[in-house]
Amino acid sequence: MTTNAPISANTPTLDRTWTETGAQLFDAARATREGHNYATGRDAVVTGINRLTWVELPKDGGDLSLPFSPGESLSAVISGLGLRDVRRIAWDGSVAVRDDVEGSRSLYSLLGVEVGERGGLLRLYAVDRGTDVLPVAYDRIPAPTSTETAADALTVQRPTP
């Protein structure tokens, strides 16, 4: 089992896309305009994504032990979306979402699934609300060029002060 540092939204090789559900659920300005009181900003999700700890799946078909609820939710995401070549998963994130008319916040689980695809990797992020699991965003990470390693391609690039 190995873990990897999170990928920052500032990484130049990162192409983050918000699903329609994610765009609506985490658009605080839109929620306010439309009178909904359940959304928080995308910054909360990005912070949660950056804190995820990725765990590599056993290559030999061995078992991976994780808590029941995130395990079932990750299984539902993987099978429900027909994901193949799953390489790593993450289940230790959380995001606060305002979810009722009083504006109270609930803390929901943030999950991640990394899939190998032609030309690189796809990382899918989903919010487990207990009654449903909503894919909210995904990153496409291009394969490293011949002059860089996969680790270099995933390195967080921060601007110099």
mmCIF file of C-alpha atoms in Angstrom:
data_model
loop_
_atom_site.group_PDB
_atom_site.id
_atom_site.type_symbol
_atom_site.label_atom_id
_atom_site.label_comp_id
_atom_site.label_asym_id
_atom_site.label_seq_id
_atom_site.Cartn_x
_atom_site.Cartn_y
_atom_site.Cartn_z
ATOM 1 C CA MET A 1 0.000 0.000 0.000
ATOM 2 C CA THR A 2 1.453 3.356 -1.016
ATOM 3 C CA THR A 3 0.233 6.879 -0.713
ATOM 4 C CA ASN A 4 0.978 9.934 -2.765
ATOM 5 C CA ALA A 5 0.989 13.633 -2.029
ATOM 6 C CA PRO A 6 -2.141 15.464 -3.164
ATOM 7 C CA ILE A 7 -2.272 17.222 -6.490
ATOM 8 C CA SER A 8 -2.811 20.931 -6.235
ATOM 9 C CA ALA A 9 -5.223 22.846 -8.419
ATOM 10 C CA ASN A 10 -2.159 24.990 -9.249
ATOM 11 C CA THR A 11 -0.391 22.123 -11.001
ATOM 12 C CA PRO A 12 0.108 23.184 -14.627
ATOM 13 C CA THR A 13 -0.578 19.665 -15.933
ATOM 14 C CA LEU A 14 -3.926 19.476 -14.164
ATOM 15 C CA ASP A 15 -7.204 19.811 -16.039
ATOM 16 C CA ARG A 16 -10.041 19.904 -13.440
ATOM 17 C CA THR A 17 -13.600 19.689 -14.672
ATOM 18 C CA TRP A 18 -16.672 20.118 -12.495
ATOM 19 C CA THR A 19 -19.620 17.869 -13.209
ATOM 20 C CA GLU A 20 -22.989 19.542 -13.628
ATOM 21 C CA THR A 21 -23.929 18.272 -10.167
ATOM 22 C CA GLY A 22 -20.682 19.590 -8.668
ATOM 23 C CA ALA A 23 -21.060 22.952 -10.390
ATOM 24 C CA GLN A 24 -24.566 23.357 -8.955
ATOM 25 C CA LEU A 25 -23.922 21.908 -5.516
ATOM 26 C CA PHE A 26 -20.818 23.988 -4.858
ATOM 27 C CA ASP A 27 -21.749 27.287 -6.512
ATOM 28 C CA ALA A 28 -22.501 29.464 -3.496
ATOM 29 C CA ALA A 29 -23.345 32.552 -5.599
ATOM 30 C CA ARG A 30 -25.861 30.631 -7.708
ATOM 31 C CA ALA A 31 -27.438 29.084 -4.617
ATOM 32 C CA THR A 32 -27.899 32.534 -3.114
ATOM 33 C CA ARG A 33 -29.352 33.952 -6.356
ATOM 34 C CA GLU A 34 -31.788 31.065 -6.729
ATOM 35 C CA GLY A 35 -32.776 31.018 -3.075
ATOM 36 C CA HIS A 36 -31.146 27.674 -2.290
ATOM 37 C CA ASN A 37 -29.332 27.409 0.978
ATOM 38 C CA TYR A 38 -27.378 24.189 0.503
ATOM 39 C CA ALA A 39 -24.230 25.063 -1.388
ATOM 40 C CA THR A 40 -20.813 26.005 -0.201
ATOM 41 C CA GLY A 41 -18.069 27.316 -2.440
ATOM 42 C CA ARG A 42 -15.796 25.155 -4.588
ATOM 43 C CA ASP A 43 -12.840 26.189 -2.432
ATOM 44 C CA ALA A 44 -14.071 23.815 0.270
ATOM 45 C CA VAL A 45 -14.032 20.920 -2.188
ATOM 46 C CA VAL A 46 -10.611 21.860 -3.575
ATOM 47 C CA THR A 47 -9.244 21.962 -0.021
ATOM 48 C CA GLY A 48 -10.735 18.518 0.629
ATOM 49 C CA ILE A 49 -9.297 17.166 -2.637
ATOM 50 C CA ASN A 50 -5.855 18.482 -1.759
ATOM 51 C CA ARG A 51 -6.019 16.683 1.605
ATOM 52 C CA LEU A 52 -6.977 13.271 0.206
ATOM 53 C CA THR A 53 -4.555 10.428 0.881
ATOM 54 C CA TRP A 54 -4.405 8.058 -2.069
ATOM 55 C CA VAL A 55 -4.005 4.329 -1.482
ATOM 56 C CA GLU A 56 -2.807 2.011 -4.234
ATOM 57 C CA LEU A 57 -4.940 -1.080 -4.863
ATOM 58 C CA PRO A 58 -3.111 -4.385 -4.443
ATOM 59 C CA LYS A 59 -1.768 -5.483 -7.828
ATOM 60 C CA ASP A 60 -1.923 -9.187 -6.960
ATOM 61 C CA GLY A 61 -5.675 -9.148 -6.383
ATOM 62 C CA GLY A 62 -5.155 -9.053 -2.625
ATOM 63 C CA ASP A 63 -7.620 -7.525 -0.223
ATOM 64 C CA LEU A 64 -7.686 -3.922 0.864
ATOM 65 C CA SER A 65 -9.299 -3.195 4.203
ATOM 66 C CA LEU A 66 -11.261 0.011 4.587
ATOM 67 C CA PRO A 67 -14.293 1.132 6.578
ATOM 68 C CA PHE A 68 -17.680 -0.225 5.476
ATOM 69 C CA SER A 69 -19.432 2.987 4.426
ATOM 70 C CA PRO A 70 -16.676 4.447 2.224
ATOM 71 C CA GLY A 71 -15.961 0.966 0.889
ATOM 72 C CA GLU A 72 -19.551 0.500 -0.239
ATOM 73 C CA SER A 73 -19.688 4.030 -1.663
ATOM 74 C CA LEU A 74 -16.449 3.590 -3.616
ATOM 75 C CA SER A 75 -17.696 0.243 -4.905
ATOM 76 C CA ALA A 76 -20.939 1.908 -6.063
ATOM 77 C CA VAL A 77 -19.015 4.663 -7.880
ATOM 78 C CA ILE A 78 -16.667 2.185 -9.566
ATOM 79 C CA SER A 79 -19.372 -0.266 -10.643
ATOM 80 C CA GLY A 80 -22.037 2.369 -11.336
ATOM 81 C CA LEU A 81 -19.769 4.278 -13.702
ATOM 82 C CA GLY A 82 -18.200 1.146 -15.138
ATOM 83 C CA LEU A 83 -14.688 2.295 -14.229
ATOM 84 C CA ARG A 84 -11.880 -0.002 -15.348
ATOM 85 C CA ASP A 85 -8.178 -0.022 -14.535
ATOM 86 C CA VAL A 86 -8.760 1.481 -11.071
ATOM 87 C CA ARG A 87 -5.327 2.127 -9.616
ATOM 88 C CA ARG A 88 -5.860 4.054 -6.405
ATOM 89 C CA ILE A 89 -8.661 5.176 -4.134
ATOM 90 C CA ALA A 90 -9.073 7.756 -1.381
ATOM 91 C CA TRP A 91 -11.775 7.925 1.265
ATOM 92 C CA ASP A 92 -10.447 10.138 4.019
ATOM 93 C CA GLY A 93 -11.651 13.526 2.800
ATOM 94 C CA SER A 94 -14.598 15.579 3.913
ATOM 95 C CA VAL A 95 -16.450 18.673 2.805
ATOM 96 C CA ALA A 96 -18.982 20.817 4.642
ATOM 97 C CA VAL A 97 -22.201 21.460 2.728
ATOM 98 C CA ARG A 98 -25.102 23.665 3.802
ATOM 99 C CA ASP A 99 -28.036 21.363 3.378
ATOM 100 C CA ASP A 100 -31.165 22.831 4.898
ATOM 101 C CA VAL A 101 -33.162 26.042 4.989
ATOM 102 C CA GLU A 102 -31.601 27.143 8.266
ATOM 103 C CA GLY A 103 -28.178 27.126 6.658
ATOM 104 C CA SER A 104 -26.664 24.505 8.945
ATOM 105 C CA ARG A 105 -23.755 22.551 7.565
ATOM 106 C CA SER A 106 -23.314 18.813 7.374
ATOM 107 C CA LEU A 107 -19.942 17.203 6.959
ATOM 108 C CA TYR A 108 -19.966 14.716 4.085
ATOM 109 C CA SER A 109 -17.310 12.254 2.986
ATOM 110 C CA LEU A 110 -15.176 13.128 -0.009
ATOM 111 C CA LEU A 111 -14.021 10.114 -2.012
ATOM 112 C CA GLY A 112 -11.558 9.696 -4.861
ATOM 113 C CA VAL A 113 -10.981 7.087 -7.563
ATOM 114 C CA GLU A 114 -7.919 7.123 -9.828
ATOM 115 C CA VAL A 115 -8.238 5.311 -13.150
ATOM 116 C CA GLY A 116 -5.625 4.673 -15.819
ATOM 117 C CA GLU A 117 -6.706 5.858 -19.229
ATOM 118 C CA ARG A 118 -5.073 6.333 -22.581
ATOM 119 C CA GLY A 119 -2.812 9.329 -22.330
ATOM 120 C CA GLY A 120 -2.638 9.519 -18.534
ATOM 121 C CA LEU A 121 -4.827 9.264 -15.469
ATOM 122 C CA LEU A 122 -8.330 10.291 -14.494
ATOM 123 C CA ARG A 123 -9.115 11.181 -10.890
ATOM 124 C CA LEU A 124 -12.789 11.284 -10.049
ATOM 125 C CA TYR A 125 -14.038 12.978 -6.862
ATOM 126 C CA ALA A 126 -17.415 12.214 -5.299
ATOM 127 C CA VAL A 127 -19.321 13.405 -2.246
ATOM 128 C CA ASP A 128 -21.002 10.693 -0.175
ATOM 129 C CA ARG A 129 -24.085 12.254 1.406
ATOM 130 C CA GLY A 130 -25.206 9.045 3.095
ATOM 131 C CA THR A 131 -28.230 8.562 0.834
ATOM 132 C CA ASP A 132 -26.393 9.048 -2.450
ATOM 133 C CA VAL A 133 -22.906 9.469 -3.882
ATOM 134 C CA LEU A 134 -22.507 12.423 -6.240
ATOM 135 C CA PRO A 135 -19.581 12.699 -8.676
ATOM 136 C CA VAL A 136 -18.646 16.382 -8.386
ATOM 137 C CA ALA A 137 -15.365 16.845 -10.267
ATOM 138 C CA TYR A 138 -12.579 15.059 -12.093
ATOM 139 C CA ASP A 139 -8.993 15.729 -13.051
ATOM 140 C CA ARG A 140 -7.293 14.559 -16.212
ATOM 141 C CA ILE A 141 -3.580 14.113 -15.615
ATOM 142 C CA PRO A 142 -1.599 13.660 -18.816
ATOM 143 C CA ALA A 143 0.998 10.927 -19.057
ATOM 144 C CA PRO A 144 4.490 12.216 -18.320
ATOM 145 C CA THR A 145 6.608 13.278 -21.251
ATOM 146 C CA SER A 146 9.744 11.308 -22.028
ATOM 147 C CA THR A 147 11.817 13.794 -19.991
ATOM 148 C CA GLU A 148 9.812 13.518 -16.783
ATOM 149 C CA THR A 149 8.735 10.679 -14.553
ATOM 150 C CA ALA A 150 5.200 10.036 -13.382
ATOM 151 C CA ALA A 151 6.157 11.460 -9.979
ATOM 152 C CA ASP A 152 7.381 14.658 -11.666
ATOM 153 C CA ALA A 153 4.071 14.986 -13.515
ATOM 154 C CA LEU A 154 2.195 14.814 -10.190
ATOM 155 C CA THR A 155 4.456 17.186 -8.285
ATOM 156 C CA VAL A 156 2.754 20.239 -6.902
ATOM 157 C CA GLN A 157 4.030 23.333 -8.659
ATOM 158 C CA ARG A 158 3.875 26.417 -6.503
ATOM 159 C CA PRO A 159 4.723 29.913 -7.697
ATOM 160 C CA THR A 160 7.830 31.415 -6.180
ATOM 161 C CA PRO A 161 7.167 34.398 -3.888
#
